[in-house]
């Protein structure tokens, strides 16, 4: 059922002049306050702006509507005003690949012709969308495919939240009228910021996008269903707790500074001791139960029993889960995956020390969608062309 149309008032009829074609502001990615300000700037009377922003917000984020004409609880002239000034646009899906295990990878084109990837991983009773925060990455972790691509640019909040919207479009998951949007049986129930880029080097955009995703009158994902993964940008960790409050994962990957310097070079700036200090306060400040330590298993590099023992000693006192990630290979990668037996022996030591130590099953490997395999297609093509000449 749709709400009755809003009566047309005089101030709606004195519409400002139409903006130049092509200069419309995208409403996706604006915070609630930003949306209200944009509506005022376009001629919405100030006293109505909060209510209008609430209505438009619900159309966009709760119902998935992109066309102002379909926003039927707004008066027709007001819909026209919105259409003159604004657009509601999400990244363009250039290619969609589906793995034999059901994982879906989206190659998305964003402004400037750049490309990013997002990956949807269906699981029993839930589904996780892995989203990107940057095109490329400034960091150069030696085991990561994205790390071989230079940073092209930060994504905007709209491009970050747009990835969630594209996936919901594809999954057909905009709630039908009358359906409870908080329904826990959602196909897209969790978000991980584990795609391309270092989210804490694009803090404000990531924060605003996650605030939009958490808004109860929209996509409405609980902060406990969002996990931000960082390579260890220490100064932004406390801010993440205070301003986003989501769960935190840390790309730990080594138990000595010597090895971590090589694998995760940001360690030269903030070493293991400094990182652990920052992590100790995170669960309390963000009111989350535990931190996920990601640990990629690289044959003969970081996978010994001694490493496992050092790891549990280092993290002592931090509520933690250790996620063991079998290394995912990519063309030209200088590492090999540890054997299954080695991974299990490592997991066993961590588990016996009292920590959950799940071994992550690689998903979507056949479509290069697994952790650390993402990279812009244009970049890949450019490189392979370069190799061909
Ligand atoms: N930049 C952030 C988030 C993106 S990477 C970060 O580094 O945390 C997401 C996770 O995938 C990180 O833990 C990263 O270390 C891991 N990863 C990168 N390359 C990988 C690979 N080839 N195999 C397995 N995991 C990898
Ligand atoms: Fe960047 Fe994360 Fe890859 Fe390191 S692991 S290069 S921080 S995306």
CSV table of C-alpha atoms and ligand atoms in Angstrom, one decimal:
chain,number,residue,atom,x,y,z
A,1,UNK,CA,0.0,0.0,0.0
A,2,UNK,CA,1.3,3.4,-0.8
A,3,UNK,CA,0.9,6.5,1.4
A,4,UNK,CA,-1.4,9.3,0.1
A,5,UNK,CA,0.3,11.9,-2.1
A,6,UNK,CA,1.6,15.0,-0.3
A,7,UNK,CA,-0.5,18.1,-1.1
A,8,UNK,CA,1.1,20.5,-3.5
A,9,UNK,CA,2.0,23.7,-1.7
A,10,UNK,CA,2.9,27.1,-3.2
A,11,UNK,CA,6.6,26.8,-2.5
A,12,UNK,CA,6.7,23.5,-4.4
A,13,UNK,CA,5.4,25.3,-7.5
A,14,UNK,CA,8.0,28.0,-7.5
A,15,UNK,CA,10.6,25.6,-8.6
A,16,UNK,CA,14.2,26.7,-9.1
A,17,UNK,CA,15.6,26.7,-12.6
A,18,UNK,CA,16.6,23.4,-14.1
A,19,UNK,CA,20.3,22.6,-13.7
A,20,UNK,CA,22.4,21.9,-16.8
A,21,UNK,CA,22.0,18.4,-18.3
A,22,UNK,CA,24.5,15.9,-16.9
A,23,UNK,CA,25.2,17.9,-13.7
A,24,UNK,CA,22.8,16.0,-11.5
A,25,UNK,CA,24.0,15.0,-8.0
A,26,UNK,CA,23.9,11.3,-7.2
A,27,UNK,CA,21.9,10.9,-4.0
A,28,UNK,CA,23.4,7.5,-3.2
A,29,UNK,CA,26.3,8.0,-0.7
A,30,UNK,CA,25.0,11.2,0.9
A,31,UNK,CA,24.5,10.9,4.6
A,32,UNK,CA,21.1,11.7,6.0
A,33,UNK,CA,22.3,15.2,6.8
A,34,UNK,CA,23.9,15.5,3.4
A,35,UNK,CA,20.7,14.4,1.7
A,36,UNK,CA,18.7,17.0,3.7
A,37,UNK,CA,21.1,19.7,2.7
A,38,UNK,CA,21.0,18.7,-1.0
A,39,UNK,CA,17.2,18.8,-1.0
A,40,UNK,CA,17.2,22.3,0.5
A,41,UNK,CA,19.8,23.5,-2.0
A,42,UNK,CA,17.5,22.2,-4.8
A,43,UNK,CA,14.6,24.2,-3.4
A,44,UNK,CA,12.9,22.1,-0.8
A,45,UNK,CA,11.6,24.4,2.0
A,46,UNK,CA,13.7,24.0,5.1
A,47,UNK,CA,10.8,23.1,7.4
A,48,UNK,CA,9.9,20.1,5.2
A,49,UNK,CA,13.5,19.0,4.4
A,50,UNK,CA,13.9,16.5,7.2
A,51,UNK,CA,10.6,14.7,6.3
A,52,UNK,CA,11.4,14.7,2.6
A,53,UNK,CA,14.9,13.4,3.2
A,54,UNK,CA,13.3,10.5,5.3
A,55,UNK,CA,10.9,9.7,2.5
A,56,UNK,CA,13.5,9.7,-0.2
A,57,UNK,CA,15.8,7.7,2.0
A,58,UNK,CA,13.3,5.0,2.4
A,59,UNK,CA,12.6,4.8,-1.3
A,60,UNK,CA,16.2,4.4,-2.1
A,61,UNK,CA,17.6,2.2,0.7
A,62,UNK,CA,14.5,0.3,1.9
A,63,UNK,CA,12.7,-0.3,-1.3
A,64,UNK,CA,15.5,-0.1,-3.8
A,65,UNK,CA,13.7,2.5,-6.0
A,66,UNK,CA,15.9,4.5,-8.4
A,67,UNK,CA,13.3,6.4,-10.4
A,68,UNK,CA,11.8,9.5,-8.8
A,69,UNK,CA,8.6,9.0,-10.7
A,70,UNK,CA,8.0,5.8,-8.7
A,71,UNK,CA,8.2,7.7,-5.3
A,72,UNK,CA,4.5,7.8,-5.1
A,73,UNK,CA,4.1,9.5,-1.7
A,74,UNK,CA,5.7,12.6,-3.1
A,75,UNK,CA,3.7,15.1,-5.1
A,76,UNK,CA,4.3,15.0,-8.8
A,77,UNK,CA,5.9,18.5,-9.1
A,78,UNK,CA,8.2,17.6,-6.3
A,79,UNK,CA,9.2,14.3,-8.1
A,80,UNK,CA,10.0,16.4,-11.1
A,81,UNK,CA,12.1,18.8,-9.1
A,82,UNK,CA,14.1,15.9,-7.7
A,83,UNK,CA,14.5,14.4,-11.2
A,84,UNK,CA,15.8,17.8,-12.5
A,85,UNK,CA,18.5,18.0,-9.8
A,86,UNK,CA,19.4,14.5,-8.8
A,87,UNK,CA,20.0,11.0,-9.9
A,88,UNK,CA,20.0,7.7,-8.0
A,89,UNK,CA,22.8,5.7,-9.6
A,90,UNK,CA,24.8,2.7,-8.7
A,91,UNK,CA,28.0,1.3,-10.3
A,92,UNK,CA,27.5,-0.3,-13.7
A,93,UNK,CA,27.9,-4.1,-13.7
A,94,UNK,CA,30.3,-4.8,-16.6
A,95,UNK,CA,30.5,-8.5,-16.0
A,96,UNK,CA,28.9,-11.0,-13.6
A,97,UNK,CA,30.5,-14.3,-13.1
A,98,UNK,CA,29.1,-17.2,-11.1
A,99,UNK,CA,31.5,-19.8,-9.6
A,100,UNK,CA,30.6,-23.5,-9.5
A,101,UNK,CA,30.2,-23.0,-5.7
A,102,UNK,CA,27.7,-20.3,-6.2
A,103,UNK,CA,30.0,-17.4,-5.4
A,104,UNK,CA,29.2,-14.4,-7.6
A,105,UNK,CA,31.8,-11.9,-8.7
A,106,UNK,CA,30.8,-8.5,-10.0
A,107,UNK,CA,33.1,-6.4,-12.1
A,108,UNK,CA,31.8,-2.9,-11.7
A,109,UNK,CA,32.6,0.3,-13.6
A,110,UNK,CA,32.7,3.6,-11.8
A,111,UNK,CA,33.3,7.2,-12.7
A,112,UNK,CA,36.4,7.8,-14.7
A,113,UNK,CA,36.1,4.3,-16.4
A,114,UNK,CA,37.8,2.6,-13.4
A,115,UNK,CA,36.8,-0.8,-12.3
A,116,UNK,CA,36.4,-2.6,-9.0
A,117,UNK,CA,35.3,-6.0,-7.9
A,118,UNK,CA,32.8,-7.1,-5.3
A,119,UNK,CA,32.2,-10.8,-4.4
A,120,UNK,CA,29.0,-12.4,-3.0
A,121,UNK,CA,29.5,-15.6,-1.0
A,122,UNK,CA,26.4,-17.6,-0.3
A,123,UNK,CA,26.5,-19.7,2.9
A,124,UNK,CA,24.1,-21.8,4.8
A,125,UNK,CA,21.4,-19.5,6.1
A,126,UNK,CA,23.3,-16.3,5.3
A,127,UNK,CA,25.4,-14.6,2.7
A,128,UNK,CA,28.4,-12.3,2.8
A,129,UNK,CA,29.3,-9.6,0.4
A,130,UNK,CA,33.0,-8.7,0.1
A,131,UNK,CA,33.3,-5.1,-1.0
A,132,UNK,CA,36.2,-2.9,-2.1
A,133,UNK,CA,37.2,0.5,-0.7
A,134,UNK,CA,39.8,1.6,-3.2
A,135,UNK,CA,40.7,1.0,-6.8
A,136,UNK,CA,44.0,-0.7,-6.3
A,137,UNK,CA,46.0,-0.2,-3.0
A,138,UNK,CA,48.8,2.0,-1.9
A,139,UNK,CA,50.2,-0.9,0.1
A,140,UNK,CA,52.3,-3.6,-1.4
A,141,UNK,CA,51.7,-6.8,0.6
A,142,UNK,CA,53.8,-9.3,-1.2
A,143,UNK,CA,51.2,-12.1,-1.2
A,144,UNK,CA,48.3,-10.0,-2.4
A,145,UNK,CA,47.3,-9.6,-6.0
A,146,UNK,CA,45.7,-6.2,-5.4
A,147,UNK,CA,49.0,-5.1,-3.9
A,148,UNK,CA,50.6,-5.5,-7.3
A,149,UNK,CA,48.3,-2.8,-8.6
A,150,UNK,CA,49.0,0.8,-7.7
A,151,UNK,CA,46.4,2.9,-6.1
A,152,UNK,CA,44.2,4.5,-8.8
A,153,UNK,CA,41.8,6.3,-6.5
A,154,UNK,CA,39.7,6.1,-3.4
A,155,UNK,CA,36.1,5.1,-3.8
A,156,UNK,CA,33.4,7.6,-2.9
A,157,UNK,CA,30.8,6.6,-0.2
A,158,UNK,CA,28.2,6.2,-3.0
A,159,UNK,CA,30.5,3.7,-4.9
A,160,UNK,CA,31.1,1.8,-1.7
A,161,UNK,CA,27.4,1.5,-0.7
A,162,UNK,CA,26.5,1.1,-4.4
A,163,UNK,CA,28.3,-2.3,-4.3
A,164,UNK,CA,25.8,-3.4,-1.7
A,165,UNK,CA,22.9,-2.1,-3.8
A,166,UNK,CA,24.1,-3.8,-7.0
A,167,UNK,CA,24.3,-7.1,-5.1
A,168,UNK,CA,20.8,-6.7,-3.7
A,169,UNK,CA,19.6,-6.0,-7.2
A,170,UNK,CA,21.2,-9.1,-8.5
A,171,UNK,CA,19.8,-11.2,-5.6
A,172,UNK,CA,16.4,-9.7,-6.0
A,173,UNK,CA,16.5,-8.7,-2.4
A,174,UNK,CA,14.6,-5.5,-2.1
A,175,UNK,CA,11.8,-6.3,0.4
A,176,UNK,CA,8.4,-6.8,-1.1
A,177,UNK,CA,5.7,-4.6,0.4
A,178,UNK,CA,4.8,-5.9,3.8
A,179,UNK,CA,7.9,-7.9,4.3
A,180,UNK,CA,10.0,-7.2,7.3
A,181,UNK,CA,13.2,-5.7,6.2
A,182,UNK,CA,15.0,-6.9,9.3
A,183,UNK,CA,14.3,-10.4,8.3
A,184,UNK,CA,17.3,-12.4,9.5
A,185,UNK,CA,17.0,-14.9,6.6
A,186,UNK,CA,18.4,-12.4,4.2
A,187,UNK,CA,20.6,-13.6,1.3
A,188,UNK,CA,22.9,-10.7,1.9
A,189,UNK,CA,23.2,-10.7,5.6
A,190,UNK,CA,26.9,-9.7,6.2
A,191,UNK,CA,29.4,-7.3,4.8
A,192,UNK,CA,33.2,-7.7,4.8
A,193,UNK,CA,35.4,-4.8,3.8
A,194,UNK,CA,38.0,-7.3,2.4
A,195,UNK,CA,38.0,-6.5,-1.3
A,196,UNK,CA,40.4,-4.2,-3.0
A,197,UNK,CA,42.1,-1.5,-1.0
A,198,UNK,CA,42.9,-0.5,2.5
A,199,UNK,CA,39.6,0.8,4.1
A,200,UNK,CA,41.4,2.8,6.8
A,201,UNK,CA,43.2,4.8,4.1
A,202,UNK,CA,39.8,5.9,2.9
A,203,UNK,CA,38.3,6.3,6.4
A,204,UNK,CA,35.6,9.0,5.9
A,205,UNK,CA,34.1,7.4,2.8
A,206,UNK,CA,34.0,4.0,4.4
A,207,UNK,CA,32.5,5.4,7.5
A,208,UNK,CA,29.8,7.2,5.7
A,209,UNK,CA,29.0,4.2,3.5
A,210,UNK,CA,28.7,1.9,6.5
A,211,UNK,CA,26.5,4.4,8.4
A,212,UNK,CA,24.2,4.3,5.4
A,213,UNK,CA,24.3,0.5,5.4
A,214,UNK,CA,23.5,0.4,9.1
A,215,UNK,CA,20.7,2.9,9.0
A,216,UNK,CA,17.6,1.2,10.5
A,217,UNK,CA,15.3,2.8,7.9
A,218,UNK,CA,17.3,1.5,5.0
A,219,UNK,CA,19.6,-1.5,4.3
A,220,UNK,CA,19.6,-1.9,8.1
A,221,UNK,CA,22.5,-4.2,8.6
A,222,UNK,CA,23.6,-4.5,12.3
A,223,UNK,CA,27.1,-3.2,13.0
A,224,UNK,CA,27.9,-6.8,14.2
A,225,UNK,CA,27.3,-8.0,10.7
A,226,UNK,CA,30.0,-5.7,9.2
A,227,UNK,CA,33.6,-6.6,9.4
A,228,UNK,CA,36.3,-4.1,8.4
A,229,UNK,CA,39.7,-5.7,7.6
A,230,UNK,CA,42.8,-3.6,7.9
A,231,UNK,CA,46.5,-4.3,7.3
A,232,UNK,CA,47.2,-2.3,10.5
A,233,UNK,CA,46.7,1.4,10.0
A,234,UNK,CA,47.2,2.0,13.7
A,235,UNK,CA,46.1,5.7,14.1
A,236,UNK,CA,42.7,4.9,12.5
A,237,UNK,CA,41.8,1.9,14.7
A,238,UNK,CA,40.5,3.8,17.6
A,239,UNK,CA,38.5,6.0,15.2
A,240,UNK,CA,37.0,2.8,13.7
A,241,UNK,CA,35.7,1.8,17.1
A,242,UNK,CA,34.3,5.2,17.9
A,243,UNK,CA,32.9,6.3,14.6
A,244,UNK,CA,31.8,3.0,12.9
A,245,UNK,CA,31.7,0.4,15.7
A,246,UNK,CA,31.8,-2.5,13.4
A,247,UNK,CA,33.8,-5.7,13.9
A,248,UNK,CA,37.5,-5.6,13.1
A,249,UNK,CA,39.7,-8.0,11.3
A,250,UNK,CA,43.5,-7.5,11.1
A,251,UNK,CA,45.7,-8.9,8.5
A,252,UNK,CA,48.3,-10.2,10.9
A,253,UNK,CA,50.1,-12.9,8.9
A,254,UNK,CA,53.4,-13.1,10.8
A,255,UNK,CA,54.7,-13.5,14.3
A,256,UNK,CA,58.0,-11.6,14.0
A,257,UNK,CA,58.6,-8.1,12.8
A,258,UNK,CA,61.2,-9.5,10.4
A,259,UNK,CA,58.7,-11.7,8.5
A,260,UNK,CA,55.8,-9.2,8.8
A,261,UNK,CA,58.0,-6.4,7.4
A,262,UNK,CA,58.3,-8.6,4.3
A,263,UNK,CA,54.7,-9.7,4.0
A,264,UNK,CA,52.8,-6.6,5.2
A,265,UNK,CA,55.2,-3.7,4.7
A,266,UNK,CA,53.1,-1.3,6.7
A,267,UNK,CA,54.7,-3.1,9.6
A,268,UNK,CA,57.8,-1.0,9.1
A,269,UNK,CA,55.7,2.0,10.0
A,270,UNK,CA,53.6,0.4,12.8
A,271,UNK,CA,55.2,-2.8,14.1
A,272,UNK,CA,53.6,-5.8,15.8
A,273,UNK,CA,53.9,-4.4,19.3
A,274,UNK,CA,52.3,-1.0,18.3
A,275,UNK,CA,49.6,-2.8,16.4
A,276,UNK,CA,48.7,-5.1,19.3
A,277,UNK,CA,48.5,-2.1,21.7
A,278,UNK,CA,46.0,-0.5,19.5
A,279,UNK,CA,44.0,-3.7,19.2
A,280,UNK,CA,43.8,-4.3,23.0
A,281,UNK,CA,41.3,-1.5,23.5
A,282,UNK,CA,39.2,-2.1,20.4
A,283,UNK,CA,36.7,-4.6,21.7
A,284,UNK,CA,35.9,-2.5,24.7
A,285,UNK,CA,35.5,0.8,22.9
A,286,UNK,CA,33.5,-0.8,20.0
A,287,UNK,CA,31.6,-3.1,22.3
A,288,UNK,CA,32.3,-6.1,20.1
A,289,UNK,CA,33.2,-9.5,21.4
A,290,UNK,CA,36.4,-10.2,19.6
A,291,UNK,CA,38.9,-9.3,16.9
A,292,UNK,CA,39.5,-11.6,14.0
A,293,UNK,CA,43.2,-12.1,13.3
A,294,UNK,CA,43.6,-13.1,9.6
A,295,UNK,CA,46.6,-15.3,9.0
A,296,UNK,CA,47.5,-16.4,5.4
A,297,UNK,CA,49.2,-19.7,5.4
A,298,UNK,CA,52.4,-19.5,3.3
A,299,UNK,CA,54.5,-22.6,2.9
A,300,UNK,CA,57.8,-22.4,4.8
A,301,UNK,CA,57.3,-18.7,5.5
A,302,UNK,CA,55.0,-18.3,8.4
A,303,UNK,CA,53.4,-21.7,9.0
A,304,UNK,CA,55.6,-23.5,11.6
A,305,UNK,CA,54.5,-24.8,15.0
A,306,UNK,CA,56.8,-22.2,16.5
A,307,UNK,CA,54.9,-19.5,14.6
A,308,UNK,CA,51.6,-20.9,16.0
A,309,UNK,CA,53.0,-20.8,19.5
A,310,UNK,CA,54.4,-17.3,19.1
A,311,UNK,CA,51.1,-16.2,17.8
A,312,UNK,CA,49.0,-17.3,20.8
A,313,UNK,CA,51.6,-15.7,23.1
A,314,UNK,CA,51.5,-12.4,21.2
A,315,UNK,CA,47.7,-12.1,21.3
A,316,UNK,CA,47.3,-13.2,24.9
A,317,UNK,CA,44.6,-11.1,26.7
A,318,UNK,CA,42.9,-10.0,23.4
A,319,UNK,CA,39.5,-11.6,22.8
A,320,UNK,CA,40.3,-13.1,19.4
A,321,UNK,CA,39.4,-15.6,16.7
A,322,UNK,CA,42.2,-16.7,14.3
A,323,UNK,CA,41.1,-17.0,10.7
A,324,UNK,CA,43.5,-19.2,8.9
A,325,UNK,CA,43.5,-18.5,5.2
A,326,UNK,CA,45.1,-21.0,2.8
A,327,UNK,CA,47.1,-18.8,0.4
A,328,UNK,CA,45.2,-18.3,-2.9
A,329,UNK,CA,47.5,-18.4,-5.8
A,330,UNK,CA,47.5,-15.8,-8.6
A,331,UNK,CA,49.7,-15.6,-11.7
A,332,UNK,CA,53.3,-14.8,-10.8
A,333,UNK,CA,52.8,-15.0,-7.0
A,334,UNK,CA,56.0,-15.6,-5.2
A,335,UNK,CA,54.5,-18.0,-2.6
A,336,UNK,CA,52.9,-21.4,-2.2
A,337,UNK,CA,50.0,-22.6,-0.1
A,338,UNK,CA,50.9,-24.5,3.0
A,339,UNK,CA,49.8,-28.2,2.9
A,340,UNK,CA,46.5,-29.2,4.5
A,341,UNK,CA,48.4,-31.1,7.2
A,342,UNK,CA,50.5,-28.1,8.1
A,343,UNK,CA,47.5,-25.9,8.3
A,344,UNK,CA,45.7,-28.4,10.5
A,345,UNK,CA,48.7,-28.7,12.8
A,346,UNK,CA,48.9,-24.9,13.1
A,347,UNK,CA,45.2,-24.7,13.7
A,348,UNK,CA,45.4,-27.3,16.4
A,349,UNK,CA,48.0,-25.4,18.5
A,350,UNK,CA,46.0,-22.2,18.2
A,351,UNK,CA,42.8,-24.1,19.1
A,352,UNK,CA,44.4,-25.8,22.1
A,353,UNK,CA,45.4,-22.4,23.4
A,354,UNK,CA,41.7,-21.5,23.6
A,355,UNK,CA,41.1,-19.6,20.4
A,356,UNK,CA,38.7,-20.4,17.6
A,357,UNK,CA,40.8,-21.2,14.6
A,358,UNK,CA,38.6,-21.8,11.6
A,359,UNK,CA,40.3,-22.6,8.3
A,360,UNK,CA,38.7,-20.5,5.6
A,361,UNK,CA,37.5,-22.5,2.7
A,362,UNK,CA,38.6,-20.7,-0.5
A,363,UNK,CA,35.5,-19.6,-2.4
A,364,UNK,CA,35.1,-18.7,-6.0
A,365,UNK,CA,38.7,-19.7,-6.9
A,366,UNK,CA,37.6,-20.7,-10.4
A,367,UNK,CA,36.6,-17.2,-11.2
A,368,UNK,CA,39.5,-15.5,-9.4
A,369,UNK,CA,37.2,-14.3,-6.7
A,370,UNK,CA,39.0,-15.7,-3.6
A,371,UNK,CA,40.7,-13.5,-1.0
A,372,UNK,CA,43.6,-11.6,-2.4
A,373,UNK,CA,42.9,-12.5,-6.0
A,374,UNK,CA,41.0,-9.3,-6.9
A,375,UNK,CA,42.4,-6.9,-9.2
A,376,UNK,CA,40.9,-4.5,-11.8
A,377,UNK,CA,40.3,-6.2,-15.1
A,378,UNK,CA,41.5,-3.3,-17.1
A,379,UNK,CA,44.8,-3.5,-15.2
A,380,UNK,CA,45.0,-7.2,-15.9
A,381,UNK,CA,44.4,-6.7,-19.6
A,382,UNK,CA,46.9,-3.8,-19.8
A,383,UNK,CA,49.5,-6.0,-18.1
A,384,UNK,CA,48.9,-8.9,-20.3
A,385,UNK,CA,49.0,-6.7,-23.4
A,386,UNK,CA,52.3,-5.3,-22.1
A,387,UNK,CA,53.6,-8.8,-21.7
A,388,UNK,CA,52.5,-9.7,-25.2
A,389,UNK,CA,54.6,-7.0,-26.9
B,1,LIG,N1,43.5,-4.1,2.8
B,1,LIG,C1,42.8,-4.8,3.8
B,1,LIG,C2,41.6,-5.5,3.3
B,1,LIG,C3,41.7,-6.3,2.0
B,1,LIG,S1,42.6,-7.8,1.9
B,1,LIG,C4,43.7,-5.8,4.5
B,1,LIG,O1,44.8,-6.0,4.0
B,1,LIG,O2,43.3,-6.3,5.5
B,1,LIG,C5,41.5,-9.0,2.6
B,1,LIG,C6,42.3,-10.2,3.2
B,1,LIG,O3,42.7,-11.1,2.2
B,1,LIG,C7,43.5,-9.8,4.0
B,1,LIG,O4,43.6,-10.5,5.2
B,1,LIG,C8,44.6,-10.1,3.1
B,1,LIG,O5,45.8,-10.2,3.8
B,1,LIG,C9,44.1,-11.4,2.5
B,1,LIG,N2,44.8,-11.8,1.3
B,1,LIG,C10,45.4,-11.0,0.4
B,1,LIG,N3,46.0,-11.8,-0.6
B,1,LIG,C11,45.7,-13.1,-0.3
B,1,LIG,C12,46.0,-14.3,-1.0
B,1,LIG,N4,46.6,-14.3,-2.1
B,1,LIG,N5,45.5,-15.4,-0.4
B,1,LIG,C13,44.8,-15.4,0.7
B,1,LIG,N6,44.5,-14.3,1.4
B,1,LIG,C14,45.0,-13.1,0.9
B,2,LIG,FE1,46.3,-3.7,0.2
B,2,LIG,FE2,45.2,-5.4,1.9
B,2,LIG,FE3,46.3,-6.3,-0.4
B,2,LIG,FE4,47.9,-5.4,1.6
B,2,LIG,S1,46.5,-7.2,1.7
B,2,LIG,S2,48.1,-4.9,-0.6
B,2,LIG,S3,46.6,-3.8,2.4
B,2,LIG,S4,44.5,-5.0,-0.2
